[in-house]
């Protein structure tokens, strides 16, 4: 039996998200979807088919039961895709190493689906389509905060003129969470970033790691420093 080595699930998810995006009408690279209004119509249909619409999801229709899972592999733009995958690449590897491949895969999918469901419940009447892996990746960030609070990360903060500065993970991630929380309080159910899904996913990830491992699982140091963005 061949043992999996390295963060294979993290890399597989990143690869799948890129592949799905490249062949989708959103990337603009697939000529079969046409141009102009035809392309916009194809994009709208694509989001509605594979993303979640809160009002439809909560209706209980069997046709949309898998939409929270499929939505995790759909990205709304190049920037959306690259930002999410950067965060997953930075924080996913060490989290997967601690959880193990299968548990990490189930954790990623579970936290992502529950984060999207939480958003849908809070905006039950919304007919806006929601897509993206942000909820699942926020879950990874929450678990990382509990497991590796002292790991040092290189972050870029806009109010510090985007200077690359190194901070302990707990500072960066708590700062990130507070920003998501404040943004979620002022957001509505219209088009934009689903900050509430970020908040729900982060809390679920942190609570899962806390219940699963307890205080004894925290890693005080790691030989390889983690690098990433301080803002998604």
XYZ file of N, CA, C and O in Angstrom, residues 9-10 13 68-69 72-73 87-88 91-116 133-148 198-213:
268
model
N -4.105 16.434 -0.345
C -5.491 16.895 -0.450
C -5.526 18.389 -0.762
O -6.290 18.848 -1.618
N -4.676 19.152 -0.085
C -4.594 20.593 -0.349
C -4.252 20.852 -1.803
O -4.899 21.670 -2.477
N -7.204 19.859 -4.142
C -8.292 20.841 -4.143
C -7.908 22.061 -4.970
O -8.708 22.569 -5.764
N -24.202 23.130 -2.009
C -23.147 23.655 -1.134
C -21.785 23.031 -1.414
O -20.754 23.693 -1.259
N -21.779 21.760 -1.832
C -20.506 21.096 -2.134
C -19.961 21.558 -3.479
O -18.772 21.875 -3.600
N -18.235 25.012 -3.667
C -16.885 25.153 -3.136
C -15.823 25.145 -4.234
O -14.697 25.588 -4.009
N -16.168 24.644 -5.406
C -15.193 24.546 -6.491
C -15.446 25.582 -7.592
O -14.800 25.537 -8.636
N -4.514 31.471 0.054
C -4.766 31.195 1.467
C -4.754 29.691 1.746
O -4.219 29.237 2.763
N -5.368 28.908 0.856
C -5.389 27.465 1.054
C -3.979 26.889 0.976
O -3.609 26.007 1.766
N -2.038 28.016 4.371
C -2.485 27.479 5.654
C -2.961 26.030 5.589
O -3.106 25.386 6.619
N -3.205 25.530 4.380
C -3.745 24.183 4.271
C -2.742 23.085 4.555
O -3.075 22.067 5.156
N -1.489 23.275 4.124
C -0.495 22.207 4.223
C -0.255 21.757 5.665
O -0.304 20.563 5.984
N -0.005 22.705 6.549
C 0.280 22.359 7.941
C -0.962 21.814 8.638
O -0.877 20.909 9.476
N -2.126 22.352 8.287
C -3.363 21.856 8.881
C -3.635 20.433 8.433
O -4.030 19.575 9.234
N -3.426 20.154 7.158
C -3.605 18.797 6.657
C -2.615 17.838 7.300
O -2.961 16.689 7.635
N -1.395 18.283 7.480
C -0.381 17.447 8.128
C -0.824 17.047 9.538
O -0.603 15.921 9.972
N -1.456 17.972 10.250
C -1.887 17.690 11.626
C -3.137 16.824 11.662
O -3.252 15.918 12.488
N -4.072 17.054 10.738
C -5.321 16.298 10.753
C -5.197 14.939 10.074
O -5.888 13.991 10.440
N -4.344 14.853 9.075
C -4.304 13.656 8.247
C -5.125 13.897 6.982
O -6.028 14.734 6.954
N -4.835 13.150 5.941
C -5.425 13.406 4.628
C -6.941 13.271 4.622
O -7.659 14.185 4.205
N -7.446 12.120 5.068
C -8.889 11.880 4.994
C -9.659 12.827 5.898
O -10.673 13.407 5.485
N -9.183 12.990 7.117
C -9.877 13.878 8.048
C -9.867 15.315 7.530
O -10.869 16.035 7.654
N -8.753 15.739 6.954
C -8.689 17.091 6.421
C -9.670 17.276 5.271
O -10.338 18.311 5.174
N -9.788 16.270 4.396
C -10.715 16.363 3.269
C -12.155 16.495 3.764
O -12.926 17.325 3.268
N -12.514 15.676 4.751
C -13.867 15.741 5.305
C -14.097 17.050 6.048
O -15.177 17.650 5.970
N -13.076 17.490 6.774
C -13.163 18.755 7.509
C -13.342 19.925 6.550
O -14.177 20.812 6.778
N -12.568 19.938 5.488
C -12.641 21.020 4.507
C -14.032 21.088 3.883
O -14.653 22.160 3.830
N -14.518 19.942 3.410
C -15.832 19.920 2.770
C -16.938 20.244 3.772
O -17.869 21.000 3.467
N -16.834 19.683 4.976
C -17.873 19.905 5.980
C -17.964 21.345 6.437
O -19.056 21.922 6.509
N -16.814 21.945 6.741
C -16.831 23.331 7.204
C -17.285 24.265 6.089
O -18.004 25.244 6.329
N -16.905 23.965 4.845
C -17.329 24.793 3.728
C -18.828 24.734 3.501
O -19.487 25.767 3.322
N -19.374 23.533 3.521
C -20.820 23.382 3.315
C -21.608 24.023 4.446
O -22.632 24.689 4.209
N -21.162 23.844 5.678
C -21.868 24.427 6.817
C -21.766 25.947 6.818
O -22.710 26.641 7.221
N -20.633 26.473 6.370
C -20.484 27.931 6.291
C -21.462 28.510 5.269
O -22.110 29.529 5.525
N -21.588 27.855 4.117
C -22.538 28.315 3.112
C -23.971 28.161 3.600
O -24.826 29.021 3.345
N -14.860 28.984 -2.351
C -14.309 28.125 -1.298
C -13.996 28.903 -0.029
O -13.383 28.357 0.887
N -14.389 30.175 0.054
C -13.988 31.015 1.175
C -14.412 30.448 2.527
O -13.668 30.536 3.505
N -15.629 29.893 2.600
C -16.094 29.339 3.869
C -15.243 28.179 4.335
O -14.886 28.076 5.513
N -14.891 27.280 3.399
C -14.045 26.135 3.739
C -12.645 26.587 4.131
O -12.065 26.081 5.106
N -12.097 27.545 3.383
C -10.755 28.031 3.687
C -10.748 28.787 5.005
O -9.776 28.712 5.776
N -11.817 29.490 5.314
C -11.927 30.141 6.623
C -11.909 29.102 7.738
O -11.351 29.342 8.812
N -12.523 27.953 7.488
C -12.452 26.865 8.459
C -11.022 26.406 8.688
O -10.610 26.132 9.820
N -10.249 26.331 7.611
C -8.832 25.965 7.717
C -8.088 27.009 8.541
O -7.247 26.665 9.394
N -8.394 28.287 8.328
C -7.737 29.350 9.096
C -8.071 29.227 10.579
O -7.198 29.424 11.436
N -9.330 28.921 10.889
C -9.716 28.765 12.286
C -8.989 27.609 12.953
O -8.511 27.731 14.088
N -8.886 26.484 12.251
C -8.160 25.339 12.797
C -6.683 25.660 12.956
O -6.044 25.285 13.944
N -6.118 26.357 11.975
C -4.706 26.742 12.042
C -4.444 27.621 13.263
O -3.419 27.468 13.935
N -5.356 28.531 13.547
C -5.182 29.410 14.704
C -5.064 28.617 15.988
O -4.231 28.927 16.847
N -5.878 27.579 16.134
C -5.803 26.772 17.353
C -4.560 25.894 17.377
O -3.919 25.757 18.423
N -4.206 25.326 16.233
C -3.118 24.351 16.193
C -1.737 24.987 16.143
O -0.785 24.461 16.721
N -1.617 26.121 15.447
C -0.308 26.741 15.248
C -0.352 28.238 15.549
O 0.003 29.069 14.690
N -17.536 33.539 5.912
C -16.172 33.523 6.434
C -16.193 33.383 7.956
O -15.438 32.603 8.548
N -17.057 34.161 8.597
C -17.150 34.130 10.063
C -17.594 32.756 10.548
O -17.008 32.184 11.480
N -18.628 32.215 9.919
C -19.137 30.896 10.313
C -18.069 29.828 10.104
O -17.825 28.986 10.979
N -17.418 29.837 8.942
C -16.392 28.833 8.665
C -15.231 28.918 9.634
O -14.749 27.888 10.123
N -14.776 30.122 9.930
C -13.660 30.301 10.857
C -14.007 29.764 12.245
O -13.206 29.043 12.861
N -15.184 30.111 12.733
C -15.603 29.635 14.064
C -15.729 28.121 14.096
O -15.307 27.476 15.059
N -16.289 27.544 13.039
C -16.416 26.093 12.979
C -15.052 25.420 12.981
O -14.845 24.404 13.660
N -14.107 25.971 12.207
C -12.772 25.387 12.146
C -12.056 25.452 13.478
O -11.431 24.477 13.909
N -12.139 26.599 14.150
C -11.495 26.741 15.445
C -12.116 25.806 16.474
O -11.392 25.120 17.229
N -13.443 25.733 16.512
C -14.127 24.869 17.478
C -13.831 23.396 17.214
O -13.667 22.612 18.149
N -13.759 23.027 15.925
C -13.450 21.637 15.607
C -12.070 21.247 16.124
O -11.896 20.188 16.747
N -11.077 22.097 15.848
C -9.720 21.801 16.310
C -9.656 21.786 17.827
O -8.953 20.958 18.421
N -10.376 22.678 18.481
C -10.385 22.749 19.939
C -11.017 21.498 20.550
O -10.477 20.913 21.505
N -12.137 21.053 19.994
C -12.802 19.850 20.501
C -12.007 18.600 20.136
O -11.856 17.687 20.948
N -11.483 18.561 18.922
C -10.797 17.367 18.426
C -9.470 17.133 19.131
O -9.119 16.000 19.452
N -8.708 18.200 19.386
C -7.363 18.033 19.915
C -7.173 18.584 21.320
O -6.287 18.121 22.041
